[in-house]
Amino acid sequence: MSKSQPESSAPIADLAPQFEVAIQRLHQLILWGRWLAVIVLWLGLAPLSLYALRSEVTLWFDYFTWSALRYGLAFNPMPTLGLALCLASLLSALLWQSQHALLGISDRERQRLLRRVQRIHQQGPSHPLWRWTFGQTQGEEF
């Protein structure tokens, strides 16, 4: 059984540069996916929420007070939740990208990405993310 472990880990060691590129591509894909979700929320949910708050917004333009804002949001829970979801997703994406830009990808995150890349590689071209992670390197042997 000890012989089977080095044999299974040897090809992965040989593929380290290709897997490193695939990890970076998958990370970029996740980053773009997060920002796409934020854009969809802001273009879809935020206008609906603001439309539902239109009477309060006109009141805020005429007589803005923090009390009017508080009560306008408190008595309209669904539009408030919609706007809160939009803001939370935006802040989450900003913080996530800032952390990765300033500190880099953590070892834990890199291991998680490596496991996902290995599953994608194991399934092969039938996986939906194969083209995005291994698309440029399909000519090379894996």
PDB file of C-alpha atoms in Angstrom:
ATOM      1  CA  MET A   1       0.000   0.000   0.000  1.00  0.00           C
ATOM      2  CA  SER A   2       2.912   2.327   0.604  1.00  0.00           C
ATOM      3  CA  LYS A   3       4.021   1.837  -3.013  1.00  0.00           C
ATOM      4  CA  SER A   4       0.650   3.024  -4.346  1.00  0.00           C
ATOM      5  CA  GLN A   5       0.884   6.367  -2.522  1.00  0.00           C
ATOM      6  CA  PRO A   6       4.124   7.556  -4.150  1.00  0.00           C
ATOM      7  CA  GLU A   7       2.889   6.397  -7.563  1.00  0.00           C
ATOM      8  CA  SER A   8      -0.325   8.399  -7.215  1.00  0.00           C
ATOM      9  CA  SER A   9       1.507  11.496  -5.954  1.00  0.00           C
ATOM     10  CA  ALA A  10       4.302  11.354  -8.570  1.00  0.00           C
ATOM     11  CA  PRO A  11       2.153  12.558 -11.514  1.00  0.00           C
ATOM     12  CA  ILE A  12       0.825  15.448  -9.413  1.00  0.00           C
ATOM     13  CA  ALA A  13       4.393  16.507  -8.599  1.00  0.00           C
ATOM     14  CA  ASP A  14       5.204  16.440 -12.336  1.00  0.00           C
ATOM     15  CA  LEU A  15       2.125  18.560 -13.087  1.00  0.00           C
ATOM     16  CA  ALA A  16       2.798  21.218 -10.451  1.00  0.00           C
ATOM     17  CA  PRO A  17       3.400  24.099 -12.930  1.00  0.00           C
ATOM     18  CA  GLN A  18       0.245  23.278 -14.913  1.00  0.00           C
ATOM     19  CA  PHE A  19      -1.781  22.937 -11.725  1.00  0.00           C
ATOM     20  CA  GLU A  20      -0.383  26.222 -10.423  1.00  0.00           C
ATOM     21  CA  VAL A  21      -1.560  27.955 -13.605  1.00  0.00           C
ATOM     22  CA  ALA A  22      -4.936  26.222 -13.284  1.00  0.00           C
ATOM     23  CA  ILE A  23      -5.211  27.360  -9.649  1.00  0.00           C
ATOM     24  CA  GLN A  24      -4.563  30.956 -10.700  1.00  0.00           C
ATOM     25  CA  ARG A  25      -7.141  30.692 -13.493  1.00  0.00           C
ATOM     26  CA  LEU A  26      -9.730  29.201 -11.146  1.00  0.00           C
ATOM     27  CA  HIS A  27      -9.043  31.992  -8.640  1.00  0.00           C
ATOM     28  CA  GLN A  28      -9.556  34.585 -11.382  1.00  0.00           C
ATOM     29  CA  LEU A  29     -12.755  32.830 -12.438  1.00  0.00           C
ATOM     30  CA  ILE A  30     -14.070  32.950  -8.865  1.00  0.00           C
ATOM     31  CA  LEU A  31     -13.128  36.626  -8.670  1.00  0.00           C
ATOM     32  CA  TRP A  32     -14.988  37.422 -11.889  1.00  0.00           C
ATOM     33  CA  GLY A  33     -17.941  35.343 -10.707  1.00  0.00           C
ATOM     34  CA  ARG A  34     -18.174  37.308  -7.481  1.00  0.00           C
ATOM     35  CA  TRP A  35     -18.133  40.628  -9.309  1.00  0.00           C
ATOM     36  CA  LEU A  36     -20.661  39.359 -11.835  1.00  0.00           C
ATOM     37  CA  ALA A  37     -23.000  38.418  -8.982  1.00  0.00           C
ATOM     38  CA  VAL A  38     -22.549  41.874  -7.438  1.00  0.00           C
ATOM     39  CA  ILE A  39     -23.328  43.564 -10.761  1.00  0.00           C
ATOM     40  CA  VAL A  40     -26.412  41.392 -11.313  1.00  0.00           C
ATOM     41  CA  LEU A  41     -27.681  42.233  -7.831  1.00  0.00           C
ATOM     42  CA  TRP A  42     -27.097  45.959  -8.300  1.00  0.00           C
ATOM     43  CA  LEU A  43     -28.700  46.002 -11.737  1.00  0.00           C
ATOM     44  CA  GLY A  44     -31.604  43.725 -10.826  1.00  0.00           C
ATOM     45  CA  LEU A  45     -32.465  43.938  -7.160  1.00  0.00           C
ATOM     46  CA  ALA A  46     -31.379  47.476  -6.241  1.00  0.00           C
ATOM     47  CA  PRO A  47     -33.673  49.247  -8.748  1.00  0.00           C
ATOM     48  CA  LEU A  48     -36.639  47.123  -7.635  1.00  0.00           C
ATOM     49  CA  SER A  49     -35.922  47.936  -4.000  1.00  0.00           C
ATOM     50  CA  LEU A  50     -35.538  51.640  -4.715  1.00  0.00           C
ATOM     51  CA  TYR A  51     -38.744  51.608  -6.763  1.00  0.00           C
ATOM     52  CA  ALA A  52     -40.578  50.075  -3.804  1.00  0.00           C
ATOM     53  CA  LEU A  53     -39.184  52.895  -1.633  1.00  0.00           C
ATOM     54  CA  ARG A  54     -40.070  55.654  -4.108  1.00  0.00           C
ATOM     55  CA  SER A  55     -42.513  57.463  -1.808  1.00  0.00           C
ATOM     56  CA  GLU A  56     -39.997  57.459   1.034  1.00  0.00           C
ATOM     57  CA  VAL A  57     -37.237  58.629  -1.291  1.00  0.00           C
ATOM     58  CA  THR A  58     -39.307  61.651  -2.373  1.00  0.00           C
ATOM     59  CA  LEU A  59     -39.898  62.432   1.294  1.00  0.00           C
ATOM     60  CA  TRP A  60     -36.165  62.128   1.989  1.00  0.00           C
ATOM     61  CA  PHE A  61     -35.403  64.547  -0.855  1.00  0.00           C
ATOM     62  CA  ASP A  62     -37.822  67.094   0.577  1.00  0.00           C
ATOM     63  CA  TYR A  63     -37.141  66.678   4.303  1.00  0.00           C
ATOM     64  CA  PHE A  64     -34.148  64.496   5.001  1.00  0.00           C
ATOM     65  CA  THR A  65     -33.704  63.456   8.602  1.00  0.00           C
ATOM     66  CA  TRP A  66     -32.111  60.366  10.012  1.00  0.00           C
ATOM     67  CA  SER A  67     -35.440  59.540  11.656  1.00  0.00           C
ATOM     68  CA  ALA A  68     -37.217  59.619   8.298  1.00  0.00           C
ATOM     69  CA  LEU A  69     -34.557  57.331   6.856  1.00  0.00           C
ATOM     70  CA  ARG A  70     -34.785  54.954   9.808  1.00  0.00           C
ATOM     71  CA  TYR A  71     -38.568  54.707   9.757  1.00  0.00           C
ATOM     72  CA  GLY A  72     -38.710  54.539   5.962  1.00  0.00           C
ATOM     73  CA  LEU A  73     -36.436  51.529   6.003  1.00  0.00           C
ATOM     74  CA  ALA A  74     -37.950  49.957   9.117  1.00  0.00           C
ATOM     75  CA  PHE A  75     -41.495  49.950   7.746  1.00  0.00           C
ATOM     76  CA  ASN A  76     -40.453  48.560   4.351  1.00  0.00           C
ATOM     77  CA  PRO A  77     -38.572  45.378   5.256  1.00  0.00           C
ATOM     78  CA  MET A  78     -38.399  43.681   1.833  1.00  0.00           C
ATOM     79  CA  PRO A  79     -36.842  46.637  -0.044  1.00  0.00           C
ATOM     80  CA  THR A  80     -34.548  47.203   2.918  1.00  0.00           C
ATOM     81  CA  LEU A  81     -33.385  43.573   2.783  1.00  0.00           C
ATOM     82  CA  GLY A  82     -32.835  43.917  -0.964  1.00  0.00           C
ATOM     83  CA  LEU A  83     -30.648  46.977  -0.540  1.00  0.00           C
ATOM     84  CA  ALA A  84     -28.838  45.370   2.405  1.00  0.00           C
ATOM     85  CA  LEU A  85     -28.085  42.303   0.266  1.00  0.00           C
ATOM     86  CA  CYS A  86     -26.682  44.517  -2.490  1.00  0.00           C
ATOM     87  CA  LEU A  87     -24.468  46.420  -0.051  1.00  0.00           C
ATOM     88  CA  ALA A  88     -23.346  43.268   1.750  1.00  0.00           C
ATOM     89  CA  SER A  89     -22.368  41.539  -1.496  1.00  0.00           C
ATOM     90  CA  LEU A  90     -20.434  44.616  -2.633  1.00  0.00           C
ATOM     91  CA  LEU A  91     -18.558  44.899   0.654  1.00  0.00           C
ATOM     92  CA  SER A  92     -17.879  41.178   0.712  1.00  0.00           C
ATOM     93  CA  ALA A  93     -16.391  41.226  -2.791  1.00  0.00           C
ATOM     94  CA  LEU A  94     -14.305  44.313  -2.002  1.00  0.00           C
ATOM     95  CA  LEU A  95     -12.915  42.859   1.220  1.00  0.00           C
ATOM     96  CA  TRP A  96     -12.242  39.447  -0.346  1.00  0.00           C
ATOM     97  CA  GLN A  97     -10.392  40.944  -3.301  1.00  0.00           C
ATOM     98  CA  SER A  98      -8.481  43.399  -1.087  1.00  0.00           C
ATOM     99  CA  GLN A  99      -7.366  40.620   1.239  1.00  0.00           C
ATOM    100  CA  HIS A 100      -6.097  38.532  -1.663  1.00  0.00           C
ATOM    101  CA  ALA A 101      -4.413  41.548  -3.292  1.00  0.00           C
ATOM    102  CA  LEU A 102      -2.646  42.647  -0.109  1.00  0.00           C
ATOM    103  CA  LEU A 103      -1.901  39.346   1.628  1.00  0.00           C
ATOM    104  CA  GLY A 104      -2.085  36.858  -1.225  1.00  0.00           C
ATOM    105  CA  ILE A 105      -3.989  33.603  -1.261  1.00  0.00           C
ATOM    106  CA  SER A 106      -3.746  31.766   2.047  1.00  0.00           C
ATOM    107  CA  ASP A 107      -2.430  28.209   2.219  1.00  0.00           C
ATOM    108  CA  ARG A 108      -5.859  26.945   3.221  1.00  0.00           C
ATOM    109  CA  GLU A 109      -7.477  28.657   0.251  1.00  0.00           C
ATOM    110  CA  ARG A 110      -4.735  27.364  -2.071  1.00  0.00           C
ATOM    111  CA  GLN A 111      -5.365  23.795  -0.876  1.00  0.00           C
ATOM    112  CA  ARG A 112      -9.090  24.210  -1.461  1.00  0.00           C
ATOM    113  CA  LEU A 113      -8.435  25.541  -4.965  1.00  0.00           C
ATOM    114  CA  LEU A 114      -5.994  22.683  -5.631  1.00  0.00           C
ATOM    115  CA  ARG A 115      -8.632  20.116  -4.647  1.00  0.00           C
ATOM    116  CA  ARG A 116     -11.140  21.765  -6.985  1.00  0.00           C
ATOM    117  CA  VAL A 117      -8.585  21.853  -9.817  1.00  0.00           C
ATOM    118  CA  GLN A 118      -7.798  18.183  -9.245  1.00  0.00           C
ATOM    119  CA  ARG A 119     -11.509  17.300  -9.423  1.00  0.00           C
ATOM    120  CA  ILE A 120     -11.843  19.309 -12.632  1.00  0.00           C
ATOM    121  CA  HIS A 121      -8.774  17.592 -14.083  1.00  0.00           C
ATOM    122  CA  GLN A 122     -10.037  14.190 -12.998  1.00  0.00           C
ATOM    123  CA  GLN A 123     -13.370  14.669 -14.749  1.00  0.00           C
ATOM    124  CA  GLY A 124     -11.677  15.991 -17.858  1.00  0.00           C
ATOM    125  CA  PRO A 125     -13.173  18.051 -20.685  1.00  0.00           C
ATOM    126  CA  SER A 126     -16.722  17.117 -19.699  1.00  0.00           C
ATOM    127  CA  HIS A 127     -16.426  19.377 -16.617  1.00  0.00           C
ATOM    128  CA  PRO A 128     -17.997  22.826 -17.188  1.00  0.00           C
ATOM    129  CA  LEU A 129     -14.908  24.623 -15.846  1.00  0.00           C
ATOM    130  CA  TRP A 130     -12.367  22.568 -17.825  1.00  0.00           C
ATOM    131  CA  ARG A 131     -12.111  25.114 -20.624  1.00  0.00           C
ATOM    132  CA  TRP A 132     -11.547  27.974 -18.172  1.00  0.00           C
ATOM    133  CA  THR A 133      -8.910  26.240 -16.066  1.00  0.00           C
ATOM    134  CA  PHE A 134      -7.092  24.005 -18.559  1.00  0.00           C
ATOM    135  CA  GLY A 135      -8.249  25.529 -21.859  1.00  0.00           C
ATOM    136  CA  GLN A 136      -4.961  27.128 -22.941  1.00  0.00           C
ATOM    137  CA  THR A 137      -2.915  24.072 -21.950  1.00  0.00           C
ATOM    138  CA  GLN A 138      -5.022  21.372 -23.612  1.00  0.00           C
ATOM    139  CA  GLY A 139      -2.246  20.615 -26.091  1.00  0.00           C
ATOM    140  CA  GLU A 140       0.129  19.687 -23.287  1.00  0.00           C
ATOM    141  CA  GLU A 141       0.034  16.251 -21.736  1.00  0.00           C
ATOM    142  CA  PHE A 142      -1.676  15.833 -18.406  1.00  0.00           C
TER     143      PHE A 142
END
